[in-house]
Amino acid sequence: MARRPASSQAGRPYDHEHDPYGDAYADPYGRDPYSGDPYDGDPYAGRRRRRRWPRVLAVLLALLLVVVVGGYFYLDSRLNRESVLEDYAGRVADTPGTNWLIVGSDSREGLTREQKRQFATGDAQGRRTDSMMLLHYGDGGTTLVSLPRDSYVEIPGHGRNKLNAAFAFGGPKLLVRTVEQATGVHIDHYAEIGFGGFVGVVDAIGGVEMCIKEPMRDRKAGLNLQAGCQTLDGGTALGYVRTRASARADLDRVERQRQFFGALMKKSASPGVLLNPFRSIPLALNATSNFMVDDGDHLHDLLRMMWAMRGVTGGDGVTTTVPIGGSGSAAGVGAYITWHRTKAAQLFDALKQDRPVPSDAISN
C-alpha cells in the first residue's frame, strides 16, 4: 500500500513547495535568504543590534584604559631617579604647600660632538648647576623664585661659597640641603634636566616663541638673535637661557630663564601639542628620559609641577628673583652676590607659611 504524505492539517495535502524542512536554508520568517538585508522582516534584529553596542563600547573603553594605564607606567619607568631628598640632623621641618627645586645642569650627556660644537657647549665632563629655581604652590598661591648661582651662602661642611658650588662639592643632595638651610623652606620634590634633554624637549614641541627686545650675540653661548618675536629651536633656546652677555649678567639670565621655561610649559600643555600625537609622543618620550628626579617622585608629580609652572608664568602667580642686597668677591670664590636680608626673609617666610608673597619682596 502506498504511504500517504504527511500534512500540516487534517485533510490538507502535503505541500513540498512550502515545507520549511525541505530547504536547509529556509528562513522561519519566510524571507529569501539570498536577497536584501538579512535582518529585513526580523522584528528582533534592531533590538539585538541595540544590545550589542553597549558591549562594543565597553570593550573599546577597556582597551583605552589599558593603553592609558600601560602608557603611564611605561613613561614613569623611563624617569631617571636618584636618592636626593634624604633626612639629616637639623633638617627643616615639613612646611605647608608643595616645594620643588628645579635645576638645569650643564651635563652634555645626549649631545653629539657636532651638537656640542654647534651649541658652543664645550666638552666638559660631569654636571654642574646652570640654573636653579624654587617653585612653591599651595593655598597661598604659586610662586617661582630664581636662585642665582652666584649667591653667596653657607654650604654645610664647606663654609661660605657660591650656591652652585654646593652641587660641585656634593651633588644634588648637598645642593638641596644648602637651599633648605639658606631659605628655611622644606624641599618636597627635585627635578633636573641637562643640556641635551633641554634641546630635545624644545625640539619635540616644534620650538618656543619668544619676543626679543634687542639683538643678542654671545659666541660663548653660540647665540646670534635679532630683535623681534621668533620661534627658538632647541639649540638656539639653549644659548638664550645660558648667555650672560648683558648688563646685569646672571640676574638678567635668571629672568630670561623664568620667562622661557614658562613659555615652554605653556606650549607643552597646549591643545596643539597634547592632541597632536606627532608632538605629544616625542615630548613625553624626551621629557621622561631626560628628567632626573628624586627616587620618591613619579610622573604625576612631574605633571603637577609642569602645570603649576604653566599657570604661574601665565599670570596666575608670582615670578621673582631672590632680592639682591649687594655684591663682593673672595679668594677662591671670585665675584658673588648677596641676598637682601630683610626682603629675602619676607619672601621665604611667606613660602614657609604658604601665604601670598608681599609686594616689597618681589623683584626681577
PDB file of C-alpha atoms in Angstrom, residues 61-197:
ATOM      1  CA  LEU A  61      36.709  51.697  26.816  1.00  0.00           C
ATOM      2  CA  ALA A  62      38.516  48.782  28.453  1.00  0.00           C
ATOM      3  CA  LEU A  63      41.145  48.797  25.705  1.00  0.00           C
ATOM      4  CA  LEU A  64      41.567  52.565  26.062  1.00  0.00           C
ATOM      5  CA  LEU A  65      42.002  52.179  29.816  1.00  0.00           C
ATOM      6  CA  VAL A  66      44.670  49.506  29.301  1.00  0.00           C
ATOM      7  CA  VAL A  67      46.536  51.768  26.852  1.00  0.00           C
ATOM      8  CA  VAL A  68      46.371  54.797  29.176  1.00  0.00           C
ATOM      9  CA  VAL A  69      47.399  52.915  32.313  1.00  0.00           C
ATOM     10  CA  GLY A  70      50.094  50.970  30.493  1.00  0.00           C
ATOM     11  CA  GLY A  71      51.386  54.164  28.879  1.00  0.00           C
ATOM     12  CA  TYR A  72      51.541  55.907  32.253  1.00  0.00           C
ATOM     13  CA  PHE A  73      53.594  53.169  33.894  1.00  0.00           C
ATOM     14  CA  TYR A  74      55.852  52.900  30.849  1.00  0.00           C
ATOM     15  CA  LEU A  75      56.611  56.622  30.867  1.00  0.00           C
ATOM     16  CA  ASP A  76      57.016  56.612  34.661  1.00  0.00           C
ATOM     17  CA  SER A  77      59.600  53.841  34.348  1.00  0.00           C
ATOM     18  CA  ARG A  78      61.639  55.990  31.927  1.00  0.00           C
ATOM     19  CA  LEU A  79      62.307  58.708  34.515  1.00  0.00           C
ATOM     20  CA  ASN A  80      65.875  58.823  35.796  1.00  0.00           C
ATOM     21  CA  ARG A  81      65.868  58.619  39.573  1.00  0.00           C
ATOM     22  CA  GLU A  82      68.422  59.370  42.240  1.00  0.00           C
ATOM     23  CA  SER A  83      68.153  59.418  46.029  1.00  0.00           C
ATOM     24  CA  VAL A  84      68.264  63.174  46.661  1.00  0.00           C
ATOM     25  CA  LEU A  85      65.818  64.119  49.426  1.00  0.00           C
ATOM     26  CA  GLU A  86      67.278  62.456  52.483  1.00  0.00           C
ATOM     27  CA  ASP A  87      66.766  63.396  56.107  1.00  0.00           C
ATOM     28  CA  TYR A  88      69.697  64.803  58.067  1.00  0.00           C
ATOM     29  CA  ALA A  89      70.216  66.144  61.568  1.00  0.00           C
ATOM     30  CA  GLY A  90      68.556  69.539  61.928  1.00  0.00           C
ATOM     31  CA  ARG A  91      66.660  69.355  58.647  1.00  0.00           C
ATOM     32  CA  VAL A  92      63.934  71.961  58.124  1.00  0.00           C
ATOM     33  CA  ALA A  93      60.567  70.522  59.151  1.00  0.00           C
ATOM     34  CA  ASP A  94      57.881  69.991  56.533  1.00  0.00           C
ATOM     35  CA  THR A  95      56.176  73.255  55.587  1.00  0.00           C
ATOM     36  CA  PRO A  96      52.671  73.839  54.133  1.00  0.00           C
ATOM     37  CA  GLY A  97      52.192  73.654  50.393  1.00  0.00           C
ATOM     38  CA  THR A  98      54.468  71.922  47.893  1.00  0.00           C
ATOM     39  CA  ASN A  99      58.040  72.966  47.093  1.00  0.00           C
ATOM     40  CA  TRP A 100      60.150  71.913  44.111  1.00  0.00           C
ATOM     41  CA  LEU A 101      63.820  72.590  43.497  1.00  0.00           C
ATOM     42  CA  ILE A 102      64.186  72.681  39.707  1.00  0.00           C
ATOM     43  CA  VAL A 103      67.730  72.535  38.392  1.00  0.00           C
ATOM     44  CA  GLY A 104      69.158  72.964  34.918  1.00  0.00           C
ATOM     45  CA  SER A 105      72.563  71.305  34.784  1.00  0.00           C
ATOM     46  CA  ASP A 106      75.320  71.715  32.213  1.00  0.00           C
ATOM     47  CA  SER A 107      75.532  67.972  31.588  1.00  0.00           C
ATOM     48  CA  ARG A 108      76.431  67.329  27.918  1.00  0.00           C
ATOM     49  CA  GLU A 109      75.064  63.782  28.029  1.00  0.00           C
ATOM     50  CA  GLY A 110      72.963  63.075  24.941  1.00  0.00           C
ATOM     51  CA  LEU A 111      74.655  65.685  22.743  1.00  0.00           C
ATOM     52  CA  THR A 112      76.667  64.574  19.734  1.00  0.00           C
ATOM     53  CA  ARG A 113      80.115  66.009  19.004  1.00  0.00           C
ATOM     54  CA  GLU A 114      78.578  68.098  16.223  1.00  0.00           C
ATOM     55  CA  GLN A 115      75.891  69.447  18.567  1.00  0.00           C
ATOM     56  CA  LYS A 116      78.480  70.380  21.181  1.00  0.00           C
ATOM     57  CA  ARG A 117      80.311  72.379  18.527  1.00  0.00           C
ATOM     58  CA  GLN A 118      77.119  73.909  17.119  1.00  0.00           C
ATOM     59  CA  PHE A 119      75.739  74.917  20.531  1.00  0.00           C
ATOM     60  CA  ALA A 120      79.146  76.028  21.882  1.00  0.00           C
ATOM     61  CA  THR A 121      78.772  73.881  24.990  1.00  0.00           C
ATOM     62  CA  GLY A 122      82.373  72.673  25.192  1.00  0.00           C
ATOM     63  CA  ASP A 123      83.337  69.134  26.197  1.00  0.00           C
ATOM     64  CA  ALA A 124      83.366  69.394  29.997  1.00  0.00           C
ATOM     65  CA  GLN A 125      82.537  66.111  31.724  1.00  0.00           C
ATOM     66  CA  GLY A 126      80.142  65.598  34.608  1.00  0.00           C
ATOM     67  CA  ARG A 127      77.401  68.061  35.519  1.00  0.00           C
ATOM     68  CA  ARG A 128      77.208  71.410  37.302  1.00  0.00           C
ATOM     69  CA  THR A 129      74.240  73.647  38.035  1.00  0.00           C
ATOM     70  CA  ASP A 130      73.487  76.183  35.341  1.00  0.00           C
ATOM     71  CA  SER A 131      70.160  77.400  36.752  1.00  0.00           C
ATOM     72  CA  MET A 132      68.164  76.861  39.943  1.00  0.00           C
ATOM     73  CA  MET A 133      64.533  77.733  40.650  1.00  0.00           C
ATOM     74  CA  LEU A 134      62.339  77.192  43.684  1.00  0.00           C
ATOM     75  CA  LEU A 135      58.680  76.514  42.816  1.00  0.00           C
ATOM     76  CA  HIS A 136      56.046  76.753  45.542  1.00  0.00           C
ATOM     77  CA  TYR A 137      52.312  76.136  45.196  1.00  0.00           C
ATOM     78  CA  GLY A 138      49.536  75.792  47.758  1.00  0.00           C
ATOM     79  CA  ASP A 139      46.633  77.689  49.313  1.00  0.00           C
ATOM     80  CA  GLY A 140      48.687  80.884  49.309  1.00  0.00           C
ATOM     81  CA  GLY A 141      49.164  80.790  45.531  1.00  0.00           C
ATOM     82  CA  THR A 142      52.015  79.810  43.242  1.00  0.00           C
ATOM     83  CA  THR A 143      55.467  81.392  43.310  1.00  0.00           C
ATOM     84  CA  LEU A 144      58.511  80.750  41.134  1.00  0.00           C
ATOM     85  CA  VAL A 145      61.776  82.051  42.589  1.00  0.00           C
ATOM     86  CA  SER A 146      65.103  82.164  40.743  1.00  0.00           C
ATOM     87  CA  LEU A 147      68.116  81.364  42.901  1.00  0.00           C
ATOM     88  CA  PRO A 148      71.165  82.989  41.225  1.00  0.00           C
ATOM     89  CA  ARG A 149      74.042  80.557  41.088  1.00  0.00           C
ATOM     90  CA  ASP A 150      76.477  83.264  42.289  1.00  0.00           C
ATOM     91  CA  SER A 151      74.531  83.708  45.556  1.00  0.00           C
ATOM     92  CA  TYR A 152      76.953  83.762  48.496  1.00  0.00           C
ATOM     93  CA  VAL A 153      75.600  81.270  51.057  1.00  0.00           C
ATOM     94  CA  GLU A 154      76.730  78.874  53.763  1.00  0.00           C
ATOM     95  CA  ILE A 155      77.386  75.400  52.356  1.00  0.00           C
ATOM     96  CA  PRO A 156      77.284  72.723  55.088  1.00  0.00           C
ATOM     97  CA  GLY A 157      80.778  71.404  55.695  1.00  0.00           C
ATOM     98  CA  HIS A 158      82.401  73.801  53.196  1.00  0.00           C
ATOM     99  CA  GLY A 159      81.982  77.304  54.606  1.00  0.00           C
ATOM    100  CA  ARG A 160      80.607  80.208  52.581  1.00  0.00           C
ATOM    101  CA  ASN A 161      80.716  79.960  48.810  1.00  0.00           C
ATOM    102  CA  LYS A 162      78.612  80.412  45.691  1.00  0.00           C
ATOM    103  CA  LEU A 163      75.388  78.436  45.663  1.00  0.00           C
ATOM    104  CA  ASN A 164      76.327  76.389  42.611  1.00  0.00           C
ATOM    105  CA  ALA A 165      79.478  75.235  44.406  1.00  0.00           C
ATOM    106  CA  ALA A 166      77.236  73.101  46.633  1.00  0.00           C
ATOM    107  CA  PHE A 167      76.377  70.959  43.622  1.00  0.00           C
ATOM    108  CA  ALA A 168      80.056  70.700  42.673  1.00  0.00           C
ATOM    109  CA  PHE A 169      81.017  69.669  46.228  1.00  0.00           C
ATOM    110  CA  GLY A 170      78.259  67.155  46.944  1.00  0.00           C
ATOM    111  CA  GLY A 171      75.829  66.836  44.036  1.00  0.00           C
ATOM    112  CA  PRO A 172      72.069  67.335  44.340  1.00  0.00           C
ATOM    113  CA  LYS A 173      71.919  66.102  47.954  1.00  0.00           C
ATOM    114  CA  LEU A 174      74.192  68.849  49.208  1.00  0.00           C
ATOM    115  CA  LEU A 175      72.501  71.415  46.969  1.00  0.00           C
ATOM    116  CA  VAL A 176      69.079  70.604  48.443  1.00  0.00           C
ATOM    117  CA  ARG A 177      70.475  70.783  51.978  1.00  0.00           C
ATOM    118  CA  THR A 178      72.132  74.138  51.228  1.00  0.00           C
ATOM    119  CA  VAL A 179      68.920  75.602  49.772  1.00  0.00           C
ATOM    120  CA  GLU A 180      66.821  74.342  52.694  1.00  0.00           C
ATOM    121  CA  GLN A 181      69.156  75.858  55.280  1.00  0.00           C
ATOM    122  CA  ALA A 182      69.554  79.136  53.384  1.00  0.00           C
ATOM    123  CA  THR A 183      65.813  79.630  52.837  1.00  0.00           C
ATOM    124  CA  GLY A 184      64.169  77.730  55.691  1.00  0.00           C
ATOM    125  CA  VAL A 185      61.877  76.098  53.100  1.00  0.00           C
ATOM    126  CA  HIS A 186      61.445  72.304  53.125  1.00  0.00           C
ATOM    127  CA  ILE A 187      62.033  70.814  49.657  1.00  0.00           C
ATOM    128  CA  ASP A 188      59.442  68.154  48.739  1.00  0.00           C
ATOM    129  CA  HIS A 189      60.479  67.322  45.167  1.00  0.00           C
ATOM    130  CA  TYR A 190      63.527  67.611  42.936  1.00  0.00           C
ATOM    131  CA  ALA A 191      63.831  67.801  39.135  1.00  0.00           C
ATOM    132  CA  GLU A 192      66.940  68.221  36.997  1.00  0.00           C
ATOM    133  CA  ILE A 193      67.486  68.394  33.249  1.00  0.00           C
ATOM    134  CA  GLY A 194      70.730  68.703  31.275  1.00  0.00           C
ATOM    135  CA  PHE A 195      71.646  70.456  28.036  1.00  0.00           C
ATOM    136  CA  GLY A 196      70.784  67.512  25.804  1.00  0.00           C
ATOM    137  CA  GLY A 197      67.404  66.911  27.427  1.00  0.00           C
TER     138      GLY A 197
END
